[in-house]
Amino acid sequence: MKTEELINAIAVVAEPVRIQILNIIAAHGELKAKDILPAFDITQPTLSHHMSVLESSGLVSARREGRCVYYSLNMKTFASINEFFMGFTDPEVAAVNVSKSAKAAPAPAPAEKPSEDKAKKKKDKDKEKDKDKKKKDKKKKK
């Protein structure tokens, strides 16, 4: 799984309702949307939207059987996510993750020097003071 796709899948999981949906599917193996809906205080179209997002990010697989759609976890995606997070505790995996992301992500911009940063902040602060002074002057004229 590409780094971009992996990061997207992780972002999709960061939504509380989607986490709950994934937990329910994990507990049952495979479910229809109508079996998931009663666990939430949301409408069917809202659940359908969440399922669509989960499916398009590769977290959930959908299987059609007649008019019914059965949802299950896409274990390949979860294995990729697990491997990625293992890098935080396993230096060998981290090295692989870094080399993969270095190819996909641009190099970070160099940090500003502290003296330049302070000067910029002071300049921004001075601009704000000027704006406030102009507003006060306008009020006095009225």
Short mmCIF file of C-alpha atoms in Angstrom, two decimals:
data_model
loop_
_atom_site.label_atom_id
_atom_site.label_comp_id
_atom_site.label_asym_id
_atom_site.label_seq_id
_atom_site.Cartn_x
_atom_site.Cartn_y
_atom_site.Cartn_z
CA MET A 1 0.00 0.00 0.00
CA LYS A 2 1.39 3.43 -0.95
CA THR A 3 2.22 5.86 1.84
CA GLU A 4 -0.42 8.34 0.64
CA GLU A 5 -3.11 5.65 0.66
CA LEU A 6 -2.02 4.50 4.08
CA ILE A 7 -2.18 8.01 5.52
CA ASN A 8 -5.60 8.50 3.95
CA ALA A 9 -6.88 5.27 5.51
CA ILE A 10 -5.55 6.33 8.92
CA ALA A 11 -7.30 9.70 8.55
CA VAL A 12 -10.57 7.95 7.66
CA VAL A 13 -10.31 5.83 10.81
CA ALA A 14 -9.92 8.98 12.92
CA GLU A 15 -13.70 9.57 12.81
CA PRO A 16 -15.50 8.11 15.89
CA VAL A 17 -18.52 6.71 14.02
CA ARG A 18 -16.23 4.94 11.55
CA ILE A 19 -14.19 3.41 14.36
CA GLN A 20 -17.40 2.05 15.86
CA ILE A 21 -18.54 0.70 12.49
CA LEU A 22 -15.19 -1.08 12.07
CA ASN A 23 -15.45 -2.53 15.59
CA ILE A 24 -18.94 -3.87 14.88
CA ILE A 25 -17.86 -5.45 11.60
CA ALA A 26 -14.75 -6.92 13.26
CA ALA A 27 -16.91 -8.51 15.95
CA HIS A 28 -19.23 -10.16 13.41
CA GLY A 29 -16.95 -10.81 10.45
CA GLU A 30 -19.41 -9.68 7.80
CA LEU A 31 -22.57 -7.57 8.05
CA LYS A 32 -25.21 -5.88 5.95
CA ALA A 33 -25.73 -2.13 6.45
CA LYS A 34 -29.21 -2.80 7.89
CA ASP A 35 -27.53 -4.85 10.64
CA ILE A 36 -25.07 -2.03 11.44
CA LEU A 37 -27.58 0.86 11.44
CA PRO A 38 -29.39 0.05 14.75
CA ALA A 39 -26.14 0.59 16.68
CA PHE A 40 -26.18 4.30 15.76
CA ASP A 41 -28.42 7.32 16.01
CA ILE A 42 -27.84 8.24 12.35
CA THR A 43 -29.87 7.97 9.17
CA GLN A 44 -29.41 5.28 6.53
CA PRO A 45 -27.95 7.80 4.03
CA THR A 46 -25.39 8.90 6.63
CA LEU A 47 -24.39 5.30 7.28
CA SER A 48 -24.20 4.75 3.53
CA HIS A 49 -21.83 7.71 3.26
CA HIS A 50 -19.58 6.33 6.02
CA MET A 51 -19.56 2.90 4.38
CA SER A 52 -18.64 4.46 1.05
CA VAL A 53 -15.72 6.34 2.64
CA LEU A 54 -14.54 3.19 4.43
CA GLU A 55 -14.76 1.18 1.21
CA SER A 56 -13.01 3.78 -0.97
CA SER A 57 -10.14 4.03 1.53
CA GLY A 58 -9.66 0.28 1.38
CA LEU A 59 -10.61 -0.36 5.01
CA VAL A 60 -13.79 -2.28 4.17
CA SER A 61 -14.62 -4.69 1.36
CA ALA A 62 -18.13 -4.94 -0.06
CA ARG A 63 -19.64 -8.10 -1.49
CA ARG A 64 -22.94 -8.00 -3.38
CA GLU A 65 -25.38 -10.83 -3.10
CA GLY A 66 -28.55 -9.97 -4.96
CA ARG A 67 -29.81 -6.68 -3.55
CA CYS A 68 -27.80 -7.02 -0.34
CA VAL A 69 -24.30 -5.69 0.22
CA TYR A 70 -22.17 -7.46 2.82
CA TYR A 71 -19.31 -5.54 4.42
CA SER A 72 -16.15 -7.03 5.92
CA LEU A 73 -12.78 -5.67 7.00
CA ASN A 74 -10.07 -5.54 4.36
CA MET A 75 -7.37 -7.34 6.30
CA LYS A 76 -4.61 -6.33 3.84
CA THR A 77 -5.16 -2.66 4.65
CA PHE A 78 -5.16 -3.31 8.39
CA ALA A 79 -1.97 -5.36 8.05
CA SER A 80 -0.34 -2.40 6.26
CA ILE A 81 -1.50 0.00 8.98
CA ASN A 82 -0.21 -2.35 11.69
CA GLU A 83 3.15 -2.65 9.95
CA PHE A 84 3.38 1.13 9.65
CA PHE A 85 2.72 1.67 13.35
CA MET A 86 5.13 -1.11 14.30
CA GLY A 87 7.80 1.27 13.04
CA PHE A 88 7.30 3.38 16.13
CA THR A 89 8.49 0.53 18.33
CA ASP A 90 10.70 -1.50 16.00
CA PRO A 91 13.75 0.35 14.57
CA GLU A 92 14.07 -2.05 11.61
CA VAL A 93 10.47 -1.45 10.52
CA ALA A 94 10.89 2.29 11.11
CA ALA A 95 13.86 2.37 8.73
CA VAL A 96 11.75 0.76 5.99
CA ASN A 97 8.87 3.18 6.63
CA VAL A 98 11.20 6.17 6.47
CA SER A 99 12.75 5.06 3.20
CA LYS A 100 9.29 4.52 1.70
CA SER A 101 7.99 7.91 2.83
CA ALA A 102 11.19 9.69 1.79
CA LYS A 103 10.46 8.66 -1.80
CA ALA A 104 6.83 9.75 -1.60
CA ALA A 105 7.09 12.91 0.49
CA PRO A 106 9.02 16.08 -0.32
CA ALA A 107 11.86 17.05 1.99
CA PRO A 108 10.77 19.32 4.84
CA ALA A 109 11.50 23.02 4.46
CA PRO A 110 14.47 24.29 6.47
CA ALA A 111 13.49 25.91 9.73
CA GLU A 112 13.86 29.65 10.06
CA LYS A 113 16.70 30.92 12.16
CA PRO A 114 15.56 32.06 15.61
CA SER A 115 16.64 35.64 14.96
CA GLU A 116 14.63 35.76 11.72
CA ASP A 117 11.64 34.20 13.47
CA LYS A 118 11.70 36.82 16.25
CA ALA A 119 12.03 39.64 13.76
CA LYS A 120 9.07 38.33 11.78
CA LYS A 121 6.92 38.02 14.91
CA LYS A 122 7.82 41.57 15.95
CA LYS A 123 6.97 42.88 12.49
CA ASP A 124 3.59 41.08 12.55
CA LYS A 125 2.88 42.44 16.01
CA ASP A 126 3.72 45.98 14.88
CA LYS A 127 1.31 45.62 11.94
CA GLU A 128 -1.46 44.57 14.33
CA LYS A 129 -0.77 47.61 16.53
CA ASP A 130 -0.97 49.89 13.49
CA LYS A 131 -4.31 48.41 12.50
CA ASP A 132 -5.68 48.86 16.02
CA LYS A 133 -4.46 52.47 16.09
CA LYS A 134 -6.17 53.23 12.76
CA LYS A 135 -9.43 51.77 14.03
CA LYS A 136 -9.27 53.93 17.19
CA ASP A 137 -8.52 57.03 15.09
CA LYS A 138 -11.57 56.36 12.91
CA LYS A 139 -13.79 56.02 15.99
CA LYS A 140 -12.49 59.31 17.40
CA LYS A 141 -13.31 61.13 14.14
CA LYS A 142 -16.94 59.99 14.33
#
